[in-house]
Amino acid sequence: MSGPAVAVTGVGVLSPGGAGADALWRACAGGGAAFRPVEHFDVSRTGAHLAGFVPEEATGPGAPPPGHPARLPCLLHRATGDAVADAARRTGTAVRDPAVRTALVLGTTDNGGFPSAADWRAWREGRTTVPGAAWEPYAPPVWDGPVVQVGNASAAGATALGVGADLLRDGVADRVVVCGVDTVTETAFQGLASLRTLSPAGCRPFAARRSGIRISECAAALVLERAADAPLAHLRGWGSSNEASQAARPDPEGVAKAVRRALADAGTDPAEIGYVNAHAAGTRHGDAAELEALGEVLGERLPFVPVVSSKAALGHCQGAAGTVEAIVTVLTLHRGEVLATLGPAERDPRWDHLDFGGKQPDRPPSAALTLSCGLGGSNVAVVFGRDA
């Protein structure tokens, strides 16, 4: 759906790098993330024993530990609350305004213990306390618009951004909080291990010896509004496709379709794109398919456009990957600085001519693209710009 750009007015994030945008930036710049052994379920037969966790000092005292059913809603509440507060500071508006309909769009791969839209609505209206519901103490009473949940695997967070933008364009809400959130669950970990997707070496995007992913927990939220003074950036448009030749492998043509649709929706020429935050999870086929797709769309310009993977620093944040990587993209536009992909000392020689963020461009990018690919062929691209 084509329409006007929307403003990104606030962000909130709890990642393996810590709490807040500055901690996220430091982790992606090389400050390190909190990868540690998984201890809340048995991983002895998986071949991979580490995952990324939000550090204890970031969640605050008394936060539910990994494996606790309240862990996900606690992270969700913290990230969305921080994002709304950041937007209020930036725009000078109230956190709660009866005249502003605020919607919530959630991107996640986890339904266990997750509140449904009906649960959120009943809680907000005081019709039930849902005795024993682990999420109840963490539910922020700010949503007076619709609550939408998106669950298309690793593309969920990026899809949620597109859904949020369309809610604003259609006039369904005046403000949308988009949050990608996931924790490290036994179901996801063992499922990915059975697909031979997990790598003991972690995510090594674009490397010659890349062999898979390392999953992480994360909650990353962005506030979208129709118009605002001095926003962080603008979400210009988005596009998606559902196309793959094999369920666990992105298809180059499917990814290229999503990118072309996003550019068309954004009214942005491929020549304007000065930065790409790629899905680039470090899988053998996924990285190659994505770069092939970018080559189809960007053509001869591709070697001159920084293509960066945040997963080398953060791990694969599952349903939150699209939103946390969107925050990195927004910060890149806002700060005018391109961070390099951490790692690959031994990059795949096929891509020696490409720039994985190792050098600063002659001028800061004014438009950027972020990509997400999910199991089953779900491909999503989102275009951001410094200006609308």
Short mmCIF file of C-alpha atoms in Angstrom, two decimals:
data_model
loop_
_atom_site.label_atom_id
_atom_site.label_comp_id
_atom_site.label_asym_id
_atom_site.label_seq_id
_atom_site.Cartn_x
_atom_site.Cartn_y
_atom_site.Cartn_z
CA MET A 1 0.00 0.00 0.00
CA SER A 2 1.52 3.30 -1.07
CA GLY A 3 1.23 6.36 1.14
CA PRO A 4 3.09 9.16 2.90
CA ALA A 5 6.14 8.54 5.03
CA VAL A 6 5.67 8.34 8.79
CA ALA A 7 7.96 9.74 11.44
CA VAL A 8 10.02 7.62 13.84
CA THR A 9 9.83 9.67 17.03
CA GLY A 10 11.17 7.34 19.71
CA VAL A 11 12.98 4.06 20.33
CA GLY A 12 13.39 1.72 23.27
CA VAL A 13 15.49 -1.42 23.30
CA LEU A 14 16.77 -4.16 25.59
CA SER A 15 19.30 -6.23 23.67
CA PRO A 16 22.24 -8.49 24.50
CA GLY A 17 24.25 -5.26 24.41
CA GLY A 18 22.27 -3.76 27.29
CA ALA A 19 19.44 -1.27 27.78
CA GLY A 20 18.95 1.69 25.47
CA ALA A 21 20.04 2.89 22.05
CA ASP A 22 23.53 3.87 23.17
CA ALA A 23 24.21 0.37 24.54
CA LEU A 24 22.91 -1.12 21.29
CA TRP A 25 25.20 1.13 19.27
CA ARG A 26 28.23 0.24 21.40
CA ALA A 27 27.56 -3.48 20.98
CA CYS A 28 27.30 -3.15 17.21
CA ALA A 29 30.44 -1.00 17.14
CA GLY A 30 32.41 -3.78 18.85
CA GLY A 31 31.56 -3.44 22.52
CA GLY A 32 30.43 -7.02 22.80
CA ALA A 33 27.12 -8.64 23.67
CA ALA A 34 26.11 -10.88 26.54
CA PHE A 35 26.43 -14.38 25.08
CA ARG A 36 26.43 -17.06 27.75
CA PRO A 37 25.48 -20.72 28.23
CA VAL A 38 21.82 -21.66 28.09
CA GLU A 39 20.94 -23.04 31.52
CA HIS A 40 17.14 -23.04 31.75
CA PHE A 41 16.72 -26.12 29.53
CA ASP A 42 18.90 -28.98 28.29
CA VAL A 43 20.95 -28.18 25.17
CA SER A 44 23.43 -31.05 25.48
CA ARG A 45 22.30 -32.70 22.23
CA THR A 46 22.11 -29.60 20.07
CA GLY A 47 25.81 -28.91 19.46
CA ALA A 48 25.26 -25.25 20.34
CA HIS A 49 25.25 -24.10 23.95
CA LEU A 50 25.37 -20.30 23.90
CA ALA A 51 22.70 -17.66 23.35
CA GLY A 52 22.38 -13.91 23.70
CA PHE A 53 20.65 -12.59 26.80
CA VAL A 54 19.72 -9.12 27.99
CA PRO A 55 22.21 -8.44 30.83
CA GLU A 56 20.87 -8.54 34.37
CA GLU A 57 21.90 -4.94 35.01
CA ALA A 58 19.79 -3.89 32.00
CA THR A 59 16.57 -5.59 33.08
CA GLY A 60 16.75 -4.13 36.59
CA PRO A 61 16.31 -5.77 40.00
CA GLY A 62 13.56 -8.33 40.38
CA ALA A 63 13.14 -9.00 36.68
CA PRO A 64 12.05 -12.55 35.78
CA PRO A 65 15.05 -14.70 34.78
CA PRO A 66 15.39 -16.53 31.45
CA GLY A 67 12.84 -19.33 31.26
CA HIS A 68 10.32 -17.59 33.52
CA PRO A 69 6.91 -17.12 31.84
CA ALA A 70 6.96 -13.41 32.72
CA ARG A 71 10.32 -12.79 31.02
CA LEU A 72 8.87 -11.87 27.62
CA PRO A 73 6.14 -9.49 28.85
CA CYS A 74 8.61 -7.84 31.21
CA LEU A 75 11.01 -7.08 28.33
CA LEU A 76 8.06 -5.99 26.18
CA HIS A 77 6.86 -3.52 28.79
CA ARG A 78 10.32 -2.05 29.40
CA ALA A 79 11.06 -1.54 25.70
CA THR A 80 7.67 -0.07 24.79
CA GLY A 81 7.61 2.15 27.88
CA ASP A 82 11.10 3.47 27.09
CA ALA A 83 10.14 4.10 23.46
CA VAL A 84 6.99 6.05 24.37
CA ALA A 85 8.93 8.09 26.95
CA ASP A 86 11.67 8.79 24.37
CA ALA A 87 9.06 9.99 21.87
CA ALA A 88 7.43 12.20 24.51
CA ARG A 89 10.77 13.84 25.31
CA ARG A 90 11.63 14.31 21.67
CA THR A 91 8.29 15.75 20.57
CA GLY A 92 7.18 17.46 23.78
CA THR A 93 3.92 15.51 23.81
CA ALA A 94 2.29 13.66 26.69
CA VAL A 95 2.87 9.94 27.19
CA ARG A 96 -0.89 9.58 27.49
CA ASP A 97 -3.21 11.86 25.55
CA PRO A 98 -6.93 10.97 25.27
CA ALA A 99 -6.99 12.62 21.84
CA VAL A 100 -4.21 10.38 20.51
CA ARG A 101 -5.23 6.83 19.63
CA THR A 102 -2.22 4.64 20.28
CA ALA A 103 -1.99 1.19 18.68
CA LEU A 104 0.41 -1.60 19.55
CA VAL A 105 1.86 -3.94 16.91
CA LEU A 106 3.88 -6.90 18.18
CA GLY A 107 6.31 -9.00 16.17
CA THR A 108 7.24 -12.28 17.84
CA THR A 109 7.76 -15.98 17.21
CA ASP A 110 6.52 -16.95 20.69
CA ASN A 111 2.86 -17.41 21.62
CA GLY A 112 3.51 -19.13 24.93
CA GLY A 113 2.14 -17.00 27.76
CA PHE A 114 1.72 -14.08 25.38
CA PRO A 115 -1.33 -11.89 25.90
CA SER A 116 -3.86 -11.95 23.11
CA ALA A 117 -5.42 -8.76 21.82
CA ALA A 118 -8.57 -9.64 23.76
CA ASP A 119 -6.53 -10.09 26.96
CA TRP A 120 -4.88 -6.69 26.50
CA ARG A 121 -8.25 -5.05 25.85
CA ALA A 122 -9.90 -6.66 28.85
CA TRP A 123 -7.01 -5.70 31.10
CA ARG A 124 -7.08 -2.11 29.87
CA GLU A 125 -10.83 -1.79 30.38
CA GLY A 126 -10.70 -3.28 33.87
CA ARG A 127 -13.01 -6.17 32.96
CA THR A 128 -10.63 -8.83 34.29
CA THR A 129 -7.38 -9.20 36.15
CA VAL A 130 -6.74 -12.63 34.62
CA PRO A 131 -5.64 -14.24 37.90
CA GLY A 132 -2.23 -15.79 37.69
CA ALA A 133 -1.41 -14.30 34.30
CA ALA A 134 2.34 -13.76 34.40
CA TRP A 135 2.24 -10.80 32.04
CA GLU A 136 -0.27 -8.76 34.01
CA PRO A 137 2.15 -6.83 36.28
CA TYR A 138 4.06 -5.64 33.23
CA ALA A 139 1.19 -4.58 30.96
CA PRO A 140 1.49 -0.83 30.28
CA PRO A 141 -1.90 0.95 30.31
CA VAL A 142 -1.20 3.16 27.29
CA TRP A 143 -2.92 1.38 24.38
CA ASP A 144 -6.31 2.75 23.40
CA GLY A 145 -6.12 1.68 19.76
CA PRO A 146 -5.92 -1.79 18.25
CA VAL A 147 -3.42 -4.43 19.35
CA VAL A 148 -2.06 -6.52 16.47
CA GLN A 149 0.28 -9.49 16.71
CA VAL A 150 2.47 -10.61 13.79
CA GLY A 151 4.19 -13.99 13.80
CA ASN A 152 5.86 -14.75 10.45
CA ALA A 153 9.08 -16.13 11.92
CA SER A 154 12.25 -14.03 11.60
CA ALA A 155 10.44 -11.49 9.43
CA ALA A 156 7.89 -10.71 12.16
CA GLY A 157 9.56 -7.55 13.47
CA ALA A 158 9.95 -6.00 10.01
CA THR A 159 6.39 -6.95 9.07
CA ALA A 160 5.15 -5.33 12.27
CA LEU A 161 6.76 -2.07 11.15
CA GLY A 162 4.90 -2.22 7.85
CA VAL A 163 1.61 -3.01 9.56
CA GLY A 164 2.18 -0.10 11.95
CA ALA A 165 2.86 2.29 9.08
CA ASP A 166 -0.32 1.17 7.32
CA LEU A 167 -2.41 1.70 10.48
CA LEU A 168 -1.24 5.31 10.47
CA ARG A 169 -1.77 5.76 6.73
CA ASP A 170 -5.31 4.39 6.99
CA GLY A 171 -6.18 6.63 9.92
CA VAL A 172 -6.82 3.69 12.25
CA ALA A 173 -4.42 5.15 14.84
CA ASP A 174 -2.65 8.42 15.52
CA ARG A 175 0.42 6.82 17.05
CA VAL A 176 1.71 3.26 16.76
CA VAL A 177 4.19 1.53 19.01
CA VAL A 178 5.85 -1.33 17.13
CA CYS A 179 7.73 -3.86 19.25
CA GLY A 180 9.63 -6.96 18.23
CA VAL A 181 10.18 -9.23 21.20
CA ASP A 182 11.41 -12.76 21.79
CA THR A 183 13.14 -14.74 24.49
CA VAL A 184 15.28 -17.87 24.27
CA THR A 185 12.79 -20.73 24.49
CA GLU A 186 13.33 -24.46 24.34
CA THR A 187 10.88 -24.82 21.45
CA ALA A 188 12.73 -22.35 19.25
CA PHE A 189 16.20 -23.53 20.23
CA GLN A 190 15.51 -27.24 19.71
CA GLY A 191 13.54 -26.56 16.53
CA LEU A 192 16.36 -24.57 14.96
CA ALA A 193 18.84 -27.21 16.09
CA SER A 194 16.77 -29.89 14.34
CA LEU A 195 16.99 -27.84 11.13
CA ARG A 196 20.79 -27.70 11.59
CA THR A 197 20.56 -23.93 11.61
CA LEU A 198 22.36 -23.25 14.91
CA SER A 199 26.12 -22.79 14.79
CA PRO A 200 28.46 -23.32 17.77
CA ALA A 201 30.62 -20.54 16.30
CA GLY A 202 27.78 -18.01 16.29
CA CYS A 203 26.66 -15.70 13.49
CA ARG A 204 29.47 -14.97 11.03
CA PRO A 205 27.77 -13.08 8.20
CA PHE A 206 29.55 -12.97 4.84
CA ALA A 207 32.43 -15.13 6.15
CA ALA A 208 33.88 -17.97 4.11
CA ARG A 209 33.30 -20.40 6.98
CA ARG A 210 29.86 -19.19 8.04
CA SER A 211 27.77 -22.08 9.29
CA GLY A 212 24.57 -20.78 10.86
CA ILE A 213 23.10 -18.64 13.59
CA ARG A 214 23.19 -18.00 17.33
CA ILE A 215 19.86 -16.90 18.74
CA SER A 216 19.31 -14.09 21.21
CA GLU A 217 16.52 -12.54 23.23
CA CYS A 218 15.58 -8.93 22.63
CA ALA A 219 12.78 -6.40 22.90
CA ALA A 220 13.04 -3.48 20.48
CA ALA A 221 10.34 -0.84 20.05
CA LEU A 222 9.84 2.14 17.73
CA VAL A 223 7.16 4.84 17.96
CA LEU A 224 5.61 5.84 14.64
CA GLU A 225 3.56 9.01 14.11
CA ARG A 226 2.17 10.78 11.06
CA ALA A 227 4.16 13.96 11.52
CA ALA A 228 6.57 15.32 14.09
CA ASP A 229 9.19 17.99 14.55
CA ALA A 230 12.78 16.72 14.29
CA PRO A 231 12.09 12.98 14.22
CA LEU A 232 14.89 10.42 14.33
CA ALA A 233 14.05 9.38 10.76
CA HIS A 234 11.12 8.59 8.50
CA LEU A 235 9.73 5.22 7.51
CA ARG A 236 9.10 5.86 3.83
CA GLY A 237 7.67 2.53 2.77
CA TRP A 238 7.80 -1.24 2.94
CA GLY A 239 7.28 -4.31 0.81
CA SER A 240 7.02 -8.06 1.22
CA SER A 241 6.91 -11.32 -0.68
CA ASN A 242 6.26 -14.92 0.22
CA GLU A 243 8.47 -16.90 -2.08
CA ALA A 244 11.12 -19.57 -1.53
CA SER A 245 12.23 -22.73 -3.27
CA GLN A 246 12.92 -24.39 0.08
CA ALA A 247 11.33 -23.57 3.45
CA ALA A 248 14.59 -22.76 5.24
CA ARG A 249 16.34 -20.93 2.38
CA PRO A 250 15.56 -17.42 1.11
CA ASP A 251 15.05 -17.21 -2.63
CA PRO A 252 16.94 -14.40 -4.43
CA GLU A 253 13.96 -13.47 -6.58
CA GLY A 254 11.66 -13.43 -3.57
CA VAL A 255 13.99 -11.09 -1.69
CA ALA A 256 14.39 -8.87 -4.76
CA LYS A 257 10.59 -8.60 -5.10
CA ALA A 258 10.29 -7.42 -1.49
CA VAL A 259 13.00 -4.79 -2.05
CA ARG A 260 11.44 -3.51 -5.28
CA ARG A 261 8.01 -3.29 -3.65
CA ALA A 262 9.44 -1.40 -0.68
CA LEU A 263 11.20 1.10 -2.94
CA ALA A 264 8.03 1.60 -4.99
CA ASP A 265 5.95 2.07 -1.84
CA ALA A 266 8.51 4.56 -0.53
CA GLY A 267 8.76 6.46 -3.81
CA THR A 268 12.52 6.01 -3.53
CA ASP A 269 14.86 5.35 -6.44
CA PRO A 270 17.41 2.54 -5.92
CA ALA A 271 20.14 5.12 -6.58
CA GLU A 272 19.14 6.93 -3.35
CA ILE A 273 19.92 3.96 -1.10
CA GLY A 274 23.19 4.62 0.73
CA TYR A 275 23.07 1.89 3.39
CA VAL A 276 21.62 -1.60 3.75
CA ASN A 277 21.15 -3.42 7.04
CA ALA A 278 20.85 -6.95 5.72
CA HIS A 279 19.19 -9.97 7.29
CA ALA A 280 22.57 -11.71 6.82
CA ALA A 281 22.36 -14.31 9.56
CA GLY A 282 25.51 -16.15 8.52
CA THR A 283 23.88 -19.14 6.82
CA ARG A 284 25.48 -20.65 3.74
CA HIS A 285 22.57 -20.08 1.39
CA GLY A 286 20.83 -17.11 3.02
CA ASP A 287 23.69 -14.61 2.77
CA ALA A 288 24.31 -15.55 -0.86
CA ALA A 289 20.63 -15.25 -1.83
CA GLU A 290 20.34 -11.85 -0.20
CA LEU A 291 23.43 -10.41 -1.88
CA GLU A 292 22.30 -11.78 -5.23
CA ALA A 293 18.94 -10.05 -4.74
CA LEU A 294 20.59 -6.76 -3.82
CA GLY A 295 22.73 -7.05 -6.92
CA GLU A 296 19.61 -7.45 -9.05
CA VAL A 297 18.04 -4.30 -7.62
CA LEU A 298 21.03 -2.02 -7.02
CA GLY A 299 23.07 -3.23 -9.98
CA GLU A 300 26.51 -1.67 -10.45
CA ARG A 301 26.03 0.52 -7.37
CA LEU A 302 26.08 -2.41 -4.95
CA PRO A 303 29.88 -2.37 -4.35
CA PHE A 304 29.60 1.26 -3.26
CA VAL A 305 26.72 0.76 -0.80
CA PRO A 306 27.64 -0.42 2.72
CA VAL A 307 25.84 -3.71 3.40
CA VAL A 308 25.95 -4.37 7.14
CA SER A 309 24.81 -7.23 9.35
CA SER A 310 24.00 -6.43 12.98
CA LYS A 311 23.66 -10.13 13.79
CA ALA A 312 27.43 -10.52 14.00
CA ALA A 313 27.26 -8.38 17.16
CA LEU A 314 23.82 -9.19 18.55
CA GLY A 315 23.10 -12.70 17.37
CA HIS A 316 19.80 -13.51 15.68
CA CYS A 317 17.07 -11.84 17.74
CA GLN A 318 14.35 -13.98 16.15
CA GLY A 319 11.03 -12.10 15.91
CA ALA A 320 12.74 -8.97 17.22
CA ALA A 321 15.47 -9.02 14.55
CA GLY A 322 13.55 -6.76 12.17
CA THR A 323 12.85 -4.09 14.78
CA VAL A 324 16.27 -4.03 16.46
CA GLU A 325 17.96 -3.86 13.06
CA ALA A 326 15.54 -1.10 12.06
CA ILE A 327 16.69 0.84 15.14
CA VAL A 328 20.32 0.39 14.05
CA THR A 329 19.31 1.67 10.60
CA VAL A 330 17.48 4.68 12.07
CA LEU A 331 20.46 5.48 14.29
CA THR A 332 22.79 5.22 11.28
CA LEU A 333 20.74 7.84 9.44
CA HIS A 334 20.36 10.02 12.52
CA ARG A 335 24.03 9.91 13.53
CA GLY A 336 25.45 9.94 10.02
CA GLU A 337 27.88 7.11 10.84
CA VAL A 338 28.11 3.62 9.33
CA LEU A 339 29.22 0.80 11.62
CA ALA A 340 31.10 -2.13 10.13
CA THR A 341 29.93 -5.72 10.22
CA LEU A 342 31.86 -7.32 13.07
CA GLY A 343 33.89 -10.32 12.13
CA PRO A 344 34.61 -11.77 8.98
CA ALA A 345 38.39 -11.80 8.88
CA GLU A 346 38.12 -14.45 6.20
CA ARG A 347 35.26 -13.16 4.10
CA ASP A 348 33.81 -15.23 1.30
CA PRO A 349 36.12 -14.42 -1.67
CA ARG A 350 33.09 -14.05 -3.97
CA TRP A 351 32.35 -10.79 -2.19
CA ASP A 352 35.79 -9.20 -1.94
CA HIS A 353 34.50 -6.32 -4.06
CA LEU A 354 31.65 -5.47 -1.65
CA ASP A 355 31.66 -3.04 1.28
CA PHE A 356 30.45 -4.59 4.51
CA GLY A 357 30.75 -1.30 6.35
CA GLY A 358 34.52 -1.25 6.62
CA LYS A 359 34.88 2.35 5.49
CA GLN A 360 32.89 5.53 5.94
CA PRO A 361 31.07 6.75 2.81
CA ASP A 362 31.99 10.13 1.36
CA ARG A 363 28.75 11.52 2.73
CA PRO A 364 26.27 10.17 5.29
CA PRO A 365 23.46 8.11 3.79
CA SER A 366 20.14 9.90 3.36
CA ALA A 367 18.10 6.76 2.61
CA ALA A 368 18.54 3.23 3.87
CA LEU A 369 17.06 -0.21 3.52
CA THR A 370 16.65 -2.99 6.05
CA LEU A 371 15.86 -6.60 5.12
CA SER A 372 14.39 -9.55 7.00
CA CYS A 373 13.85 -13.13 5.83
CA GLY A 374 11.77 -15.72 7.66
CA LEU A 375 11.26 -19.45 7.43
CA GLY A 376 8.79 -20.40 4.75
CA GLY A 377 9.85 -17.74 2.28
CA SER A 378 8.68 -14.60 4.07
CA ASN A 379 10.77 -11.64 2.87
CA VAL A 380 10.29 -8.06 4.09
CA ALA A 381 12.08 -4.84 3.20
CA VAL A 382 11.62 -1.46 4.88
CA VAL A 383 12.91 1.87 3.53
CA PHE A 384 13.92 4.67 5.92
CA GLY A 385 15.07 8.18 5.13
CA ARG A 386 16.47 11.15 7.00
CA ASP A 387 13.74 13.17 5.31
CA ALA A 388 10.24 12.19 4.31
#
